[in-house]
Tab-separated table of C-alpha atoms in Angstrom:
chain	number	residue	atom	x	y	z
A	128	UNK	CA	-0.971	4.498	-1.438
A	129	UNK	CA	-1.368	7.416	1.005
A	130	UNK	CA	-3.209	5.609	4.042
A	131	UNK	CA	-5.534	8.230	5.371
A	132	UNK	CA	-7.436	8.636	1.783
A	133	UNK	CA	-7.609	5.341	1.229
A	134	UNK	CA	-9.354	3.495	4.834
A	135	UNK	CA	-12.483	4.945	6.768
A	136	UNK	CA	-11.153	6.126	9.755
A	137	UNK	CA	-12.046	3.942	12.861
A	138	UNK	CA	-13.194	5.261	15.734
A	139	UNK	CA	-10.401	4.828	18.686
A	140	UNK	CA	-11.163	1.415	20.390
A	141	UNK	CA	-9.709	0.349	23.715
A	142	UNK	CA	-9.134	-3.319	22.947
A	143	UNK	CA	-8.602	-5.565	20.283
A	144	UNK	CA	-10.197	-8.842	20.947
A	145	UNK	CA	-9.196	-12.356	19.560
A	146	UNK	CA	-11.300	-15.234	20.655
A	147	UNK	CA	-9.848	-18.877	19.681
A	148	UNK	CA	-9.663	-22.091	20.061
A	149	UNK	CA	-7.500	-21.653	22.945
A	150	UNK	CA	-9.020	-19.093	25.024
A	151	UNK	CA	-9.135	-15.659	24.326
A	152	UNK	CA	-6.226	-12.780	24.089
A	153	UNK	CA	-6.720	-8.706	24.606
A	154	UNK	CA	-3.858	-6.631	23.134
A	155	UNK	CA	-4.645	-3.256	24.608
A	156	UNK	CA	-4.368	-0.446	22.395
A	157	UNK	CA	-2.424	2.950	23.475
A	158	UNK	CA	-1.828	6.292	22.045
A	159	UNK	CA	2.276	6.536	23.230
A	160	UNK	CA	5.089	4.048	23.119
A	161	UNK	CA	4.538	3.576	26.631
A	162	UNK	CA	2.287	0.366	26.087
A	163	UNK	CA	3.561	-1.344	22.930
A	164	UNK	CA	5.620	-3.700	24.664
A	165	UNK	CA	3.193	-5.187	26.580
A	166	UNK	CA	0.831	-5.018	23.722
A	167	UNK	CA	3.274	-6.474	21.272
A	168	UNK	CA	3.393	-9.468	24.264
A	169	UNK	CA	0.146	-10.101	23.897
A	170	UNK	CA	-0.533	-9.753	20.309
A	171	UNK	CA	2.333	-12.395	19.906
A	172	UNK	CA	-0.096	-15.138	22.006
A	173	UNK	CA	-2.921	-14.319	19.329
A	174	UNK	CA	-0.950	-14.469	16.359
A	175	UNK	CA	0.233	-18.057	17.664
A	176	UNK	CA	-2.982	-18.934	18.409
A	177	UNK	CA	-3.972	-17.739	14.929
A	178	UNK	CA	-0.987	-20.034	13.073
A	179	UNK	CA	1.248	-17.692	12.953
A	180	UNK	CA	4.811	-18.783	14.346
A	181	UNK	CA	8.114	-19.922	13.900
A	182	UNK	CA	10.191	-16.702	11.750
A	183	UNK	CA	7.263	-14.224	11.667
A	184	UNK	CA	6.993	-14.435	15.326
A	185	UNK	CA	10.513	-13.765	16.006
A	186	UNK	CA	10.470	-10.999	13.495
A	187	UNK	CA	7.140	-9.013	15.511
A	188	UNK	CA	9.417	-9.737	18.303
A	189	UNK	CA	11.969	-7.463	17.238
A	190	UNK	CA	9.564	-4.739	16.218
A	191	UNK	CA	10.021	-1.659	17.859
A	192	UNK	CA	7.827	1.736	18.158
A	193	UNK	CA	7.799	3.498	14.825
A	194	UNK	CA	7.370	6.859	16.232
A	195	UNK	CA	7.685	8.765	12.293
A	196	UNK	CA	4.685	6.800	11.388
A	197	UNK	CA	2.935	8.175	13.646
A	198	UNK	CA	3.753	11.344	13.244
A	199	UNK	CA	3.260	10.814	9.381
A	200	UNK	CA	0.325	9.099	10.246
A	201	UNK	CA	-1.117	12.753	12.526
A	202	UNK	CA	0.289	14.836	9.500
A	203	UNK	CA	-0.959	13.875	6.181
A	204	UNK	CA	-1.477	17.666	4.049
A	205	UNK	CA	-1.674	16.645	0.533
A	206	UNK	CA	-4.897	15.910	-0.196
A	207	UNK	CA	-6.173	18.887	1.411
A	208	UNK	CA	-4.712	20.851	-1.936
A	209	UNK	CA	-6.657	21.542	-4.865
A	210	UNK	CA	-6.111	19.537	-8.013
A	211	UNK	CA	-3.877	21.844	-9.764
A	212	UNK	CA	-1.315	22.568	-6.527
A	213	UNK	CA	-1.399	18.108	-6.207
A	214	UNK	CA	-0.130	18.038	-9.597
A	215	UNK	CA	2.318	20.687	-9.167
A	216	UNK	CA	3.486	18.662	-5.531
A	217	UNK	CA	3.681	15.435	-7.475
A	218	UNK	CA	4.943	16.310	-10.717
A	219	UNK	CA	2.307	15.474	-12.311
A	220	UNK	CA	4.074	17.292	-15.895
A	221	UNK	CA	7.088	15.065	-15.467
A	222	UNK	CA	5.493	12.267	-14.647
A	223	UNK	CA	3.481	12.237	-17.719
A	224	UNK	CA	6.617	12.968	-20.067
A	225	UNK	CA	9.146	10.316	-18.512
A	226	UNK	CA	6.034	7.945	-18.426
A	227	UNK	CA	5.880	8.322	-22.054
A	228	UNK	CA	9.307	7.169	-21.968
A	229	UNK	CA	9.450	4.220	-20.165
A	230	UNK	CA	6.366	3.109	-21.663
A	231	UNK	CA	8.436	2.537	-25.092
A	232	UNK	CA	11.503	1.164	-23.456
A	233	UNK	CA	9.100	-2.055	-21.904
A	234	UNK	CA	6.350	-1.672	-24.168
A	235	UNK	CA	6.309	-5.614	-24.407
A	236	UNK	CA	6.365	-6.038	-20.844
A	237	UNK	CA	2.761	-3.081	-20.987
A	238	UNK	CA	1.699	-5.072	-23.669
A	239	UNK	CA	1.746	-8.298	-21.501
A	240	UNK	CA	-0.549	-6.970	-18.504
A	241	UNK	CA	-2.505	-5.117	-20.688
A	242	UNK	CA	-3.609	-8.308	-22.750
A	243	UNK	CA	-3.711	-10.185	-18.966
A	244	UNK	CA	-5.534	-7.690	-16.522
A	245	UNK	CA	-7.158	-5.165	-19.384
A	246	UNK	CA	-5.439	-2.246	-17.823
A	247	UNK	CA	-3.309	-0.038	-19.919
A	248	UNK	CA	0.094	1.194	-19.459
A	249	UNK	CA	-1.039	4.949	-18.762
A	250	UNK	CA	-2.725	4.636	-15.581
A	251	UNK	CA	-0.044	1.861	-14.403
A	252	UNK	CA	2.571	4.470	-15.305
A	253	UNK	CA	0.956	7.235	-13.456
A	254	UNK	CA	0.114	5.149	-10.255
A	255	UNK	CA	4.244	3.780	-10.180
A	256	UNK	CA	5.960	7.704	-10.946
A	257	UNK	CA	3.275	8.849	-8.499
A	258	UNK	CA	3.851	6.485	-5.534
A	259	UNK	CA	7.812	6.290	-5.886
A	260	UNK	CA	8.923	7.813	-8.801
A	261	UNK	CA	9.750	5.203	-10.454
A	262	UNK	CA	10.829	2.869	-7.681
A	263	UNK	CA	13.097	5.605	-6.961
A	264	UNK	CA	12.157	6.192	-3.667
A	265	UNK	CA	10.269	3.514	-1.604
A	266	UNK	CA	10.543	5.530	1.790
A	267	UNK	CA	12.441	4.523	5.280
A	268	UNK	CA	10.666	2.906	7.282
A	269	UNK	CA	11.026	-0.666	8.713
A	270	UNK	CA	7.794	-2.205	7.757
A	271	UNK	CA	6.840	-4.389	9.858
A	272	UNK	CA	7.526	-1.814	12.959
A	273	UNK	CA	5.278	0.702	11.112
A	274	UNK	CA	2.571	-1.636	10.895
A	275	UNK	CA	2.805	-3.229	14.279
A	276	UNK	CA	2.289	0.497	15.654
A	277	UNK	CA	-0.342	1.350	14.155
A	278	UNK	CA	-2.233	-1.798	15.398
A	279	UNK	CA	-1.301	-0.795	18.695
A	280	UNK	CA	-1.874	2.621	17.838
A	281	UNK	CA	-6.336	2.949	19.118
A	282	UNK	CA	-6.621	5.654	16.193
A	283	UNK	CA	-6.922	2.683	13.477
A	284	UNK	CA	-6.192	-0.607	15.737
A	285	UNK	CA	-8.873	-3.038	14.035
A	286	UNK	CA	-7.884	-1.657	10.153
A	287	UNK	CA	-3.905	-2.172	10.959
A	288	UNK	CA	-4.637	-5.251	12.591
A	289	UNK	CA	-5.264	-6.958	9.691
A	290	UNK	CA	-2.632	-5.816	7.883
A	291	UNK	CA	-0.176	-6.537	10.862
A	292	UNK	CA	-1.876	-10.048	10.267
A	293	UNK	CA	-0.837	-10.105	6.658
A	294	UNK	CA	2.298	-8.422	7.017
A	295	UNK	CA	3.471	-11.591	9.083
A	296	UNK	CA	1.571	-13.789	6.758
A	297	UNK	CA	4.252	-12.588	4.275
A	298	UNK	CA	7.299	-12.741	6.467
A	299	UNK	CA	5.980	-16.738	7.205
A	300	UNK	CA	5.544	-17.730	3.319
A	301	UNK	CA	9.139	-15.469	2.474
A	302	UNK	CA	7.206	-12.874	0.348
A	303	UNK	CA	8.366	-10.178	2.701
A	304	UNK	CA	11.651	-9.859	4.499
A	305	UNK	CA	11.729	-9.234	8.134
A	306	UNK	CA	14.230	-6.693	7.703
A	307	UNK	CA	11.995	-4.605	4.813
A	308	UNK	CA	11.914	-0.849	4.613
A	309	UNK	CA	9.309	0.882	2.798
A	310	UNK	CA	6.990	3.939	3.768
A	311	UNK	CA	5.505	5.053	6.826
A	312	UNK	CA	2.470	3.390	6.795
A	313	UNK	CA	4.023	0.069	6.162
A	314	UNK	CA	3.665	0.487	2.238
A	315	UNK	CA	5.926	-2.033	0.339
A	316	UNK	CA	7.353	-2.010	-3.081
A	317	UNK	CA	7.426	0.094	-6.256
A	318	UNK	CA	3.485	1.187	-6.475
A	319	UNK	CA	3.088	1.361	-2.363
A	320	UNK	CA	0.998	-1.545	-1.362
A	321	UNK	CA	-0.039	-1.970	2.078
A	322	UNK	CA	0.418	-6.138	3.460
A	323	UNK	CA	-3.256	-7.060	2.704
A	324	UNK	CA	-3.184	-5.982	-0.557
A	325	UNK	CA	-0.167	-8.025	-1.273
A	326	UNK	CA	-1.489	-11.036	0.178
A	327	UNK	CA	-4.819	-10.623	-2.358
A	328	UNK	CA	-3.751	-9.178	-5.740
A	329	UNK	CA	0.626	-10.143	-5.807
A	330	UNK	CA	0.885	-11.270	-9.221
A	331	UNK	CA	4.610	-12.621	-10.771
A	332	UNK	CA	4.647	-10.324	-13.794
A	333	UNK	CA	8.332	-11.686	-14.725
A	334	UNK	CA	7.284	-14.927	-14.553
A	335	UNK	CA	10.135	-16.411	-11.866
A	336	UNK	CA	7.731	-17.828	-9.116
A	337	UNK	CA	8.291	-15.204	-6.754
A	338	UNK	CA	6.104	-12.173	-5.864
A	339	UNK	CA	8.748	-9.385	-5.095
A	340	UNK	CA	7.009	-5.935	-5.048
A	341	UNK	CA	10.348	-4.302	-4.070
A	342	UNK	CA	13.138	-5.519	-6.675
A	343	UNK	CA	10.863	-6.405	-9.890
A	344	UNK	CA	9.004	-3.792	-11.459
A	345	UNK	CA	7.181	-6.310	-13.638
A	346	UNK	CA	5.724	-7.895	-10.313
A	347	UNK	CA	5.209	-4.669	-8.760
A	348	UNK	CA	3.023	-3.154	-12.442
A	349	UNK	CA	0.972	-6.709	-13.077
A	350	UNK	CA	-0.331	-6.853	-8.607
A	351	UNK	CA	-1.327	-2.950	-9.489
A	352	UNK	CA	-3.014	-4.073	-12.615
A	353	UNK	CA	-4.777	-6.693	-10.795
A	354	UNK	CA	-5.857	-4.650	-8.133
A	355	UNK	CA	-7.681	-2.374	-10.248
A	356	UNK	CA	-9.037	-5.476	-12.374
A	357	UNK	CA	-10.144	-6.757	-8.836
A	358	UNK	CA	-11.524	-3.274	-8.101
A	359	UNK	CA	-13.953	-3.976	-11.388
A	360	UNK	CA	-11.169	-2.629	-13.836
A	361	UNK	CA	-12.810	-3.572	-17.620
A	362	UNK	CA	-11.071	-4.066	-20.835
A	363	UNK	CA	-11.280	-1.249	-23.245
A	364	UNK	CA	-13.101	1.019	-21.308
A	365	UNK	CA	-12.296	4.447	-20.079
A	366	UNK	CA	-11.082	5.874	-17.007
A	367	UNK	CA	-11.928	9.281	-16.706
A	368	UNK	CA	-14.441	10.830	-14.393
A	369	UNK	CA	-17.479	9.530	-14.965
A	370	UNK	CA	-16.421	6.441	-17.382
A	371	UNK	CA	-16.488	3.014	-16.559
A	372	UNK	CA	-12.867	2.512	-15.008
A	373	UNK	CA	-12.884	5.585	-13.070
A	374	UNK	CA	-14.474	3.481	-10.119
A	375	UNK	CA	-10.928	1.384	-10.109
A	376	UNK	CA	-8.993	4.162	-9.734
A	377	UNK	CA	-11.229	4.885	-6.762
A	378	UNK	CA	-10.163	1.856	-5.257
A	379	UNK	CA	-6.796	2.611	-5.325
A	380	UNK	CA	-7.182	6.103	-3.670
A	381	UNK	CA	-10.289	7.781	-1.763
A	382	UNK	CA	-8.656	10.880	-2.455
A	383	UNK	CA	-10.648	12.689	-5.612
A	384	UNK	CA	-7.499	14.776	-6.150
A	385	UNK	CA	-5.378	11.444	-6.490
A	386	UNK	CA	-7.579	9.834	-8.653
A	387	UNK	CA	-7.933	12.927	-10.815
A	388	UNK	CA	-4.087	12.805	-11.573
A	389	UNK	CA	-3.917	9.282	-12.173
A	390	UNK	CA	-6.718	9.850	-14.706
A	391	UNK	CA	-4.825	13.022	-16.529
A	392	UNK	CA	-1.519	11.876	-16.442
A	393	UNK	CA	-2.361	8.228	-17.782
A	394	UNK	CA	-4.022	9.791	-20.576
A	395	UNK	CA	-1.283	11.698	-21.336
A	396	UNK	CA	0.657	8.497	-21.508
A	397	UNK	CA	-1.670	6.348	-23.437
A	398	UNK	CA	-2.140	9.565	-26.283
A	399	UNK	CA	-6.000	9.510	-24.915
């Protein structure tokens, strides 16, 4: 999920403040690496103070300044095209005709989160060739780095905050390794979520126990399903503009151009 369409940019703050129990902790933001390590200091005292501790600790400890996601984060063109030039950057054409594809080869596996979330395999399909191709590609980045900057970073500090939170939620309950690499905005697994999103829609689509976004594509399909059924995603009804799912696929991306594609290439899929 491409980070600036999908969060209301915050206006730059110069503190992030954590009252507790314990007292209370400011981690001062900063626009250059030339803060983060006393930042990253005191964000570890809030974090303890706010139960988090023992491997996710050590693992913010080792984060370092993720200076690509920032620059990704200053440089984001794509959704300043027009629909027709997004498709063309994305692929939207082959997309569509692998989708059609892979929907046959695992049409039991569609046929399971359609019959558990209501969402069909077309707009899954789209979201998953879209984000990674696949799980082809599920970008560079050490995650937890990426997302520990941008908290620090003032341009966004109280949005990445909480996912910094979440991020080392997930590192503490072994959802997400502390070594992870995934995009640039500290994305994870085969449809792009960001921590927070893990944390509230994961689902175990192959049925093992585990939530692994990265490694199953079963998990990674049945948390995107149930984010859109959390995002008021209703059986049997449509998802173009103007029908009743389209507001889902709004959910997923504030970008009209994104959610355009995902709309045209999952009916493609689905035969709509």
């Amino acid at each position: 999920m491409a980070v600036l369409a999908k969060v209301k940019t915050f206006a730059a703050a110069s503190a992030v403040l954590a009252v507790t129990a314990g007292g209370a902790y400011a981690a001062q933001c900063g626009n250059n690496a030339g803060g983060f390590e006393a930042w990253k200091a005191d964000f570890a005292q809030e974090a303890a103070a706010n139960g988090i501790s023992g491997n996710a600790l050590n693992a913010l400890a080792k984060t370092t300044y993720a200076t690509k996601t920032i620059y990704a984060d200053r440089n984001q063109k794509s959704f300043k095209l027009s629909l027709d030039q997004f498709m063309a950057k994305r692929g939207g054409k082959t997309i569509a005709s692998k989708g059609k594809t892979i929907k046959k080869q695992n049409a039991a596996l569609f046929q399971s989160i359609e019959a558990r979330y209501g969402v069909p395999a077309g707009p899954l399909i789209a979201i998953w060739g879209m984000e990674t191709g696949f799980g082809g590609f599920l970008g560079n980045q050490h995650t937890l780095s990426a997302v520990a900057t941008l908290a620090y970073d003032c341009r966004r500090s109280e949005y990445f905050t909480d996912q910094l939170y979440a991020a080392l939620k997930l590192v503490q309950n072994g959802t997400l390794s502390p070594s992870a690499v995934g995009a640039a905005h500290g994305e994870i697994g085969q449809t792009q979520f960001l921590p927070v999103n893990v944390l509230k829609f994961g689902a175990d689509g192959d049925g093992n126990g585990k939530i692994d976004m990265v490694r199953s594509k079963a998990d990674a399909l049945a948390s995107t399903a149930n984010f859109l059924r959390g995002h008021g995603w209703s059986a049997g009804g449509g998802y173009q503009p103007g029908q009743a799912n389209f507001g889902a696929l709004q959910g997923w991306n504030a970008a009209s151009v994104y959610q355009q594609a995902i709309a045209i290439i999952g009916a493609e899929i689905d035969g709509n």
